[in-house]
Amino acid sequence: MPHRAHLFSLRMAHAFREACIDEPYRGRRFLRDVMAGLTVGIIAIPLAMALAIASGVAPQYGLYTAIIAGFVIALTGGSRFSISGPTAAFVVILYPIAQSYGLGGLLLATLMSGVLLILMALMRLGRFIEYIPESVTLGFTGGIAVVIATLQIRDFLGLQVGDMPEHYWDKLALLTGALPEFDGMSTLVAGVTLACMLLWPRLKTPVPPHLPAVVIGSLLTLWLNAQGAAIDTIGSRFSYLLPDGTEGAGIPPFLPEFAWPWQQAGASGEPVGLSWSLVRDLLPAAFAIAMLGAIESLLCAVVLDGMTGKRHSANSELMGQGLGNIITPFFGGITATAAIARSAANYRAGAESPVSAMVHSLVVLLALVSLAGLLAYLPMPAMAALLVMVAWNMSEAPKSLHLLKTAPRSDILVFLTCFSLTVLLDMVIAITTGVLLAAVLFMREMAQMTRVTDIAQSKRIAESRLPDGWQVFKINGPLFFAAADRIFGELAVLARNARGFILYMDGVTILDAGGLSALNKLIATCERDGTQIVIADLQFQPLRTLARAGVAPIAGVSCYTSSLDEALRLISCPASETDRASG
């Protein structure tokens, strides 16, 4: 199937069918998928927990997300090698929701975003996500990275502060005020973990750096706590209730259970409930989650296409992402989307099909039920260091610096606007403003490219010996609303004292409603002033626009010719013949 057909197709479980049913799927391919799934599953366990904590909920909800969403999206989506689960990009949206509406509100917003993703798939909008400029995506991902890194300062330095305020400057003020009371032992654990992640790749082993880093950080924490330190761990910060009513430390070693999202606890500890007012309040956040999820998942699919030579189905991927985010909240899972780093690791580990992503989910499930006791020993400073590294990687700082050095001013303005709004205000505002600003600046640049030129002195025209009082003007560029009024205004001035003029339009590819209106105004001005206008060499789209609008020649005022040579011969004819041509 050609690439274009993949982009517009919508087929449930497209990637699974293509890789495992349409192509032979034998034991060797299955073994490669199992090995890749094991590798990525091990990678995903600490990441899922850390991202859940960063999003404002207990770590087990990140594991539930990797288990349920990771499996459902792999089975129903449109990209062969994508690994879905909690990602860093969502932290900046999910954390404020969790603070204001609790787990119940977060799950309800996730469910709503899943519905929006399904609608986007049914409307075949997957193709259009790529129209979001790189300056916008770099801006908001860079802003997200800054926010994530800021949120990790508390655990990285062991600061004793409460819940983070809503606004970024308030967060900075709170953290700055607590800096003198930082905990040296927590900072040591975080520093060692971060150093290990930075240095480990130099060994060139297949083991991803964050695994040995977290293990080393955990062993160091065990030793320091045995010496009298008080470094926070998963077990000391989080707890759960056992069936007999007693409290356990860390994460529950149970399978995720079905529960209505709106029956989960809100910010007050009571069930959040389901009401129209709550849905209305969460709708902007759900829209932002859906948009970001679509962008992240399709961007991940495009990156994987470049690595593998395969082709994803954009709308099928949106469908899978939507189903995953609809089903996951009923089992306590938070928002999920495709994760570029985990997906790339999946392919490099030898994945052949979406089966590897399903195996990854089963590995996380096995860890939940069998290793929950060990996971409780993971230190919070090490998790913070892990997320600082994630934030740096997702920021794409080298690419952003290159953009700032080499891109046009308009792209730099869009990047800085998106970056600043993401950090200081809100993701919804940042994406909306960035896309609109990019569109406006693009239209401005396109409008400036449209020009009108007097070509009466060119060799081709001079040889035809223009009649006295006649001029020839050429328009180059699209005649849309942003350019048309200026161009035809210039023409009206240039042709003010002319007996008539030829308007050579072979360089006009687009004539929209604004351009048509401006052209009609020019013709009306010519009729009023007694000036003749001959429009020559219209391309297909402008000609079709004029035909659909019913624009016809006006005797003695306007006429149309198929070429410039025909227009030159026409104005060289006696006036009576020109009048007949106009009619």
mmCIF file of C-alpha atoms in Angstrom, residues 87-342:
data_model
loop_
_atom_site.group_PDB
_atom_site.id
_atom_site.type_symbol
_atom_site.label_atom_id
_atom_site.label_comp_id
_atom_site.label_asym_id
_atom_site.label_seq_id
_atom_site.Cartn_x
_atom_site.Cartn_y
_atom_site.Cartn_z
ATOM 1 C CA THR A 87 5.256 9.790 28.963
ATOM 2 C CA ALA A 88 7.013 12.901 30.197
ATOM 3 C CA ALA A 89 5.184 15.136 27.746
ATOM 4 C CA PHE A 90 1.937 14.765 29.694
ATOM 5 C CA VAL A 91 3.323 15.704 33.098
ATOM 6 C CA VAL A 92 2.763 19.441 32.615
ATOM 7 C CA ILE A 93 -0.933 18.794 31.842
ATOM 8 C CA LEU A 94 -1.663 15.939 34.253
ATOM 9 C CA TYR A 95 -0.054 17.364 37.382
ATOM 10 C CA PRO A 96 -2.407 20.388 37.653
ATOM 11 C CA ILE A 97 -5.427 18.126 37.004
ATOM 12 C CA ALA A 98 -4.337 15.727 39.759
ATOM 13 C CA GLN A 99 -3.822 18.635 42.145
ATOM 14 C CA SER A 100 -7.235 20.175 41.437
ATOM 15 C CA TYR A 101 -9.433 17.134 40.782
ATOM 16 C CA GLY A 102 -7.534 14.172 42.229
ATOM 17 C CA LEU A 103 -7.089 10.772 40.636
ATOM 18 C CA GLY A 104 -10.776 10.599 39.670
ATOM 19 C CA GLY A 105 -10.634 13.830 37.705
ATOM 20 C CA LEU A 106 -7.406 12.747 36.008
ATOM 21 C CA LEU A 107 -8.928 9.430 34.921
ATOM 22 C CA LEU A 108 -12.088 11.151 33.665
ATOM 23 C CA ALA A 109 -10.015 13.639 31.625
ATOM 24 C CA THR A 110 -8.060 10.707 30.163
ATOM 25 C CA LEU A 111 -11.314 8.963 29.195
ATOM 26 C CA MET A 112 -12.571 12.147 27.505
ATOM 27 C CA SER A 113 -9.298 12.532 25.614
ATOM 28 C CA GLY A 114 -9.664 8.972 24.348
ATOM 29 C CA VAL A 115 -13.094 9.821 22.931
ATOM 30 C CA LEU A 116 -11.612 12.884 21.205
ATOM 31 C CA LEU A 117 -8.833 10.756 19.696
ATOM 32 C CA ILE A 118 -11.421 8.324 18.318
ATOM 33 C CA LEU A 119 -13.306 11.248 16.742
ATOM 34 C CA MET A 120 -10.048 12.525 15.216
ATOM 35 C CA ALA A 121 -9.452 9.078 13.707
ATOM 36 C CA LEU A 122 -12.994 8.831 12.310
ATOM 37 C CA MET A 123 -12.591 12.294 10.767
ATOM 38 C CA ARG A 124 -9.297 11.145 9.170
ATOM 39 C CA LEU A 125 -7.311 13.912 10.857
ATOM 40 C CA GLY A 126 -4.146 11.854 11.262
ATOM 41 C CA ARG A 127 -2.721 13.292 8.060
ATOM 42 C CA PHE A 128 -3.083 16.866 9.271
ATOM 43 C CA ILE A 129 -1.140 16.583 12.528
ATOM 44 C CA GLU A 130 2.053 16.996 10.479
ATOM 45 C CA TYR A 131 0.992 20.555 9.600
ATOM 46 C CA ILE A 132 1.996 21.650 13.104
ATOM 47 C CA PRO A 133 5.345 23.439 12.549
ATOM 48 C CA GLU A 134 8.563 22.186 14.112
ATOM 49 C CA SER A 135 8.993 25.525 15.893
ATOM 50 C CA VAL A 136 5.735 24.820 17.766
ATOM 51 C CA THR A 137 6.626 21.242 18.755
ATOM 52 C CA LEU A 138 10.155 22.209 19.819
ATOM 53 C CA GLY A 139 8.751 25.130 21.796
ATOM 54 C CA PHE A 140 6.237 23.202 23.839
ATOM 55 C CA THR A 141 8.447 20.124 24.339
ATOM 56 C CA GLY A 142 11.242 22.403 25.553
ATOM 57 C CA GLY A 143 8.822 24.147 27.891
ATOM 58 C CA ILE A 144 7.553 20.815 29.199
ATOM 59 C CA ALA A 145 11.134 19.737 29.868
ATOM 60 C CA VAL A 146 11.778 22.868 31.936
ATOM 61 C CA VAL A 147 8.631 22.310 34.001
ATOM 62 C CA ILE A 148 9.452 18.624 34.588
ATOM 63 C CA ALA A 149 13.009 19.438 35.652
ATOM 64 C CA THR A 150 11.718 22.146 38.005
ATOM 65 C CA LEU A 151 9.292 19.718 39.627
ATOM 66 C CA GLN A 152 12.167 17.301 40.331
ATOM 67 C CA ILE A 153 14.195 19.824 42.357
ATOM 68 C CA ARG A 154 12.210 18.925 45.497
ATOM 69 C CA ASP A 155 13.144 15.236 45.512
ATOM 70 C CA PHE A 156 16.565 15.748 43.883
ATOM 71 C CA LEU A 157 17.656 17.940 46.811
ATOM 72 C CA GLY A 158 15.456 16.316 49.452
ATOM 73 C CA LEU A 159 13.560 19.555 50.158
ATOM 74 C CA GLN A 160 10.737 19.438 52.680
ATOM 75 C CA VAL A 161 8.003 21.305 50.822
ATOM 76 C CA GLY A 162 4.302 20.576 50.435
ATOM 77 C CA ASP A 163 2.212 20.504 47.287
ATOM 78 C CA MET A 164 3.504 22.618 44.455
ATOM 79 C CA PRO A 165 1.571 25.797 43.590
ATOM 80 C CA GLU A 166 -0.169 26.100 40.229
ATOM 81 C CA HIS A 167 1.952 28.823 38.617
ATOM 82 C CA TYR A 168 5.592 28.416 37.616
ATOM 83 C CA TRP A 169 6.943 31.514 39.375
ATOM 84 C CA ASP A 170 5.223 30.413 42.598
ATOM 85 C CA LYS A 171 6.882 26.999 42.255
ATOM 86 C CA LEU A 172 10.272 28.630 41.853
ATOM 87 C CA ALA A 173 9.660 30.907 44.829
ATOM 88 C CA LEU A 174 8.679 27.965 47.056
ATOM 89 C CA LEU A 175 11.665 25.864 46.000
ATOM 90 C CA THR A 176 14.084 28.774 46.318
ATOM 91 C CA GLY A 177 12.865 29.473 49.843
ATOM 92 C CA ALA A 178 13.453 25.829 50.822
ATOM 93 C CA LEU A 179 16.955 25.564 49.308
ATOM 94 C CA PRO A 180 18.858 26.319 52.550
ATOM 95 C CA GLU A 181 17.325 23.193 54.097
ATOM 96 C CA PHE A 182 18.387 20.763 51.354
ATOM 97 C CA ASP A 183 19.313 17.230 52.409
ATOM 98 C CA GLY A 184 22.910 16.358 51.527
ATOM 99 C CA MET A 185 22.324 12.591 51.523
ATOM 100 C CA SER A 186 19.378 12.839 49.124
ATOM 101 C CA THR A 187 21.400 15.122 46.877
ATOM 102 C CA LEU A 188 24.277 12.615 46.952
ATOM 103 C CA VAL A 189 21.984 9.768 45.839
ATOM 104 C CA ALA A 190 20.501 11.901 43.056
ATOM 105 C CA GLY A 191 23.944 13.058 41.926
ATOM 106 C CA VAL A 192 25.368 9.528 41.834
ATOM 107 C CA THR A 193 22.316 8.280 39.905
ATOM 108 C CA LEU A 194 22.581 11.122 37.385
ATOM 109 C CA ALA A 195 26.342 10.648 36.983
ATOM 110 C CA CYS A 196 25.836 6.963 36.347
ATOM 111 C CA MET A 197 23.287 7.697 33.615
ATOM 112 C CA LEU A 198 25.685 10.133 31.983
ATOM 113 C CA LEU A 199 28.762 7.891 32.179
ATOM 114 C CA TRP A 200 27.262 4.454 31.562
ATOM 115 C CA PRO A 201 26.851 4.880 27.741
ATOM 116 C CA ARG A 202 30.650 5.180 27.451
ATOM 117 C CA LEU A 203 30.893 1.478 28.349
ATOM 118 C CA LYS A 204 28.949 0.731 25.134
ATOM 119 C CA THR A 205 26.963 -2.113 26.680
ATOM 120 C CA PRO A 206 23.448 -3.055 25.486
ATOM 121 C CA VAL A 207 22.067 -2.366 28.983
ATOM 122 C CA PRO A 208 20.225 0.990 29.051
ATOM 123 C CA PRO A 209 21.869 3.446 31.465
ATOM 124 C CA HIS A 210 18.940 4.160 33.740
ATOM 125 C CA LEU A 211 18.728 0.538 34.975
ATOM 126 C CA PRO A 212 22.212 0.341 36.561
ATOM 127 C CA ALA A 213 21.809 3.951 37.678
ATOM 128 C CA VAL A 214 18.607 3.191 39.615
ATOM 129 C CA VAL A 215 20.108 -0.002 41.070
ATOM 130 C CA ILE A 216 23.238 1.826 42.229
ATOM 131 C CA GLY A 217 21.119 4.663 43.649
ATOM 132 C CA SER A 218 18.949 2.157 45.518
ATOM 133 C CA LEU A 219 21.926 0.301 47.014
ATOM 134 C CA LEU A 220 23.501 3.588 48.071
ATOM 135 C CA THR A 221 20.215 4.632 49.707
ATOM 136 C CA LEU A 222 19.968 1.344 51.606
ATOM 137 C CA TRP A 223 23.465 1.842 52.983
ATOM 138 C CA LEU A 224 22.959 5.533 53.847
ATOM 139 C CA ASN A 225 19.620 4.868 55.540
ATOM 140 C CA ALA A 226 21.260 2.075 57.549
ATOM 141 C CA GLN A 227 23.800 4.691 58.712
ATOM 142 C CA GLY A 228 21.011 6.947 59.975
ATOM 143 C CA ALA A 229 20.035 8.992 56.920
ATOM 144 C CA ALA A 230 16.371 9.601 56.132
ATOM 145 C CA ILE A 231 16.189 9.392 52.347
ATOM 146 C CA ASP A 232 12.675 9.051 50.943
ATOM 147 C CA THR A 233 11.814 5.886 49.020
ATOM 148 C CA ILE A 234 8.714 4.609 47.239
ATOM 149 C CA GLY A 235 7.930 2.589 50.354
ATOM 150 C CA SER A 236 8.294 5.483 52.800
ATOM 151 C CA ARG A 237 6.230 7.940 50.745
ATOM 152 C CA PHE A 238 3.432 5.781 49.300
ATOM 153 C CA SER A 239 1.137 3.257 50.912
ATOM 154 C CA TYR A 240 -1.939 1.170 50.109
ATOM 155 C CA LEU A 241 -4.672 -0.725 51.928
ATOM 156 C CA LEU A 242 -4.665 -4.510 52.087
ATOM 157 C CA PRO A 243 -7.948 -6.492 51.904
ATOM 158 C CA ASP A 244 -7.892 -6.994 55.682
ATOM 159 C CA GLY A 245 -7.736 -3.219 56.229
ATOM 160 C CA THR A 246 -4.076 -3.007 57.188
ATOM 161 C CA GLU A 247 -1.722 -0.643 55.414
ATOM 162 C CA GLY A 248 1.136 -1.749 53.164
ATOM 163 C CA ALA A 249 4.150 0.294 52.121
ATOM 164 C CA GLY A 250 5.019 1.076 48.523
ATOM 165 C CA ILE A 251 2.845 -0.250 45.726
ATOM 166 C CA PRO A 252 0.152 -2.944 45.956
ATOM 167 C CA PRO A 253 1.189 -6.331 44.482
ATOM 168 C CA PHE A 254 -2.240 -6.816 42.924
ATOM 169 C CA LEU A 255 -3.653 -6.850 39.440
ATOM 170 C CA PRO A 256 -5.427 -3.594 38.510
ATOM 171 C CA GLU A 257 -9.140 -3.837 39.277
ATOM 172 C CA PHE A 258 -12.075 -2.480 37.288
ATOM 173 C CA ALA A 259 -13.621 0.700 38.715
ATOM 174 C CA TRP A 260 -15.608 3.576 37.251
ATOM 175 C CA PRO A 261 -13.216 6.523 36.839
ATOM 176 C CA TRP A 262 -15.650 8.984 38.426
ATOM 177 C CA GLN A 263 -15.869 6.778 41.529
ATOM 178 C CA GLN A 264 -12.160 7.265 42.204
ATOM 179 C CA ALA A 265 -11.054 9.814 44.799
ATOM 180 C CA GLY A 266 -11.032 13.511 43.980
ATOM 181 C CA ALA A 267 -8.801 16.158 45.532
ATOM 182 C CA SER A 268 -10.871 16.033 48.735
ATOM 183 C CA GLY A 269 -10.536 12.262 49.071
ATOM 184 C CA GLU A 270 -14.191 11.655 48.203
ATOM 185 C CA PRO A 271 -15.319 10.160 44.857
ATOM 186 C CA VAL A 272 -15.148 12.866 42.220
ATOM 187 C CA GLY A 273 -18.583 11.977 40.806
ATOM 188 C CA LEU A 274 -19.895 12.518 37.307
ATOM 189 C CA SER A 275 -21.558 15.811 36.412
ATOM 190 C CA TRP A 276 -21.899 18.060 33.415
ATOM 191 C CA SER A 277 -20.092 20.876 35.216
ATOM 192 C CA LEU A 278 -17.088 18.612 35.893
ATOM 193 C CA VAL A 279 -17.013 17.409 32.287
ATOM 194 C CA ARG A 280 -17.165 21.032 31.109
ATOM 195 C CA ASP A 281 -14.327 22.016 33.452
ATOM 196 C CA LEU A 282 -12.145 19.121 32.269
ATOM 197 C CA LEU A 283 -12.874 19.533 28.548
ATOM 198 C CA PRO A 284 -10.006 22.008 27.795
ATOM 199 C CA ALA A 285 -7.531 19.717 29.538
ATOM 200 C CA ALA A 286 -8.947 16.668 27.720
ATOM 201 C CA PHE A 287 -8.565 18.495 24.412
ATOM 202 C CA ALA A 288 -4.945 19.350 25.242
ATOM 203 C CA ILE A 289 -4.264 15.720 26.221
ATOM 204 C CA ALA A 290 -5.799 14.465 22.962
ATOM 205 C CA MET A 291 -3.862 16.931 20.821
ATOM 206 C CA LEU A 292 -0.576 16.224 22.578
ATOM 207 C CA GLY A 293 -1.233 12.479 22.468
ATOM 208 C CA ALA A 294 -1.920 12.643 18.731
ATOM 209 C CA ILE A 295 1.204 14.711 18.074
ATOM 210 C CA GLU A 296 3.451 12.503 20.218
ATOM 211 C CA SER A 297 2.141 9.184 18.883
ATOM 212 C CA LEU A 298 2.307 10.206 15.219
ATOM 213 C CA LEU A 299 5.690 11.873 15.655
ATOM 214 C CA CYS A 300 6.937 8.640 17.209
ATOM 215 C CA ALA A 301 5.480 6.640 14.291
ATOM 216 C CA VAL A 302 7.199 8.927 11.751
ATOM 217 C CA VAL A 303 10.546 8.542 13.554
ATOM 218 C CA LEU A 304 10.147 4.759 13.532
ATOM 219 C CA ASP A 305 9.242 4.808 9.830
ATOM 220 C CA GLY A 306 12.531 6.562 9.162
ATOM 221 C CA MET A 307 14.438 3.971 11.213
ATOM 222 C CA THR A 308 12.740 0.889 9.781
ATOM 223 C CA GLY A 309 11.581 1.722 6.257
ATOM 224 C CA LYS A 310 8.048 0.609 7.183
ATOM 225 C CA ARG A 311 4.939 2.778 6.974
ATOM 226 C CA HIS A 312 2.402 3.441 9.718
ATOM 227 C CA SER A 313 -1.297 4.175 9.332
ATOM 228 C CA ALA A 314 -1.844 7.551 11.008
ATOM 229 C CA ASN A 315 -5.604 7.259 11.504
ATOM 230 C CA SER A 316 -5.373 3.646 12.697
ATOM 231 C CA GLU A 317 -2.761 4.778 15.229
ATOM 232 C CA LEU A 318 -5.100 7.515 16.461
ATOM 233 C CA MET A 319 -7.848 4.908 16.780
ATOM 234 C CA GLY A 320 -5.590 2.660 18.849
ATOM 235 C CA GLN A 321 -4.473 5.554 21.059
ATOM 236 C CA GLY A 322 -8.109 6.519 21.578
ATOM 237 C CA LEU A 323 -9.175 2.998 22.556
ATOM 238 C CA GLY A 324 -6.221 2.675 24.905
ATOM 239 C CA ASN A 325 -7.066 5.916 26.694
ATOM 240 C CA ILE A 326 -10.752 4.982 26.928
ATOM 241 C CA ILE A 327 -10.160 1.522 28.417
ATOM 242 C CA THR A 328 -7.179 2.275 30.692
ATOM 243 C CA PRO A 329 -8.949 4.679 33.131
ATOM 244 C CA PHE A 330 -11.390 1.899 34.100
ATOM 245 C CA PHE A 331 -8.401 0.027 35.541
ATOM 246 C CA GLY A 332 -6.705 3.000 37.211
ATOM 247 C CA GLY A 333 -4.355 3.852 34.364
ATOM 248 C CA ILE A 334 -3.526 7.462 33.529
ATOM 249 C CA THR A 335 -2.972 9.036 30.108
ATOM 250 C CA ALA A 336 -0.835 7.095 27.640
ATOM 251 C CA THR A 337 0.765 7.756 24.294
ATOM 252 C CA ALA A 338 3.647 6.376 22.251
ATOM 253 C CA ALA A 339 7.067 6.988 23.811
ATOM 254 C CA ILE A 340 9.807 7.707 21.297
ATOM 255 C CA ALA A 341 12.740 6.535 23.449
ATOM 256 C CA ARG A 342 11.098 3.251 24.473
#
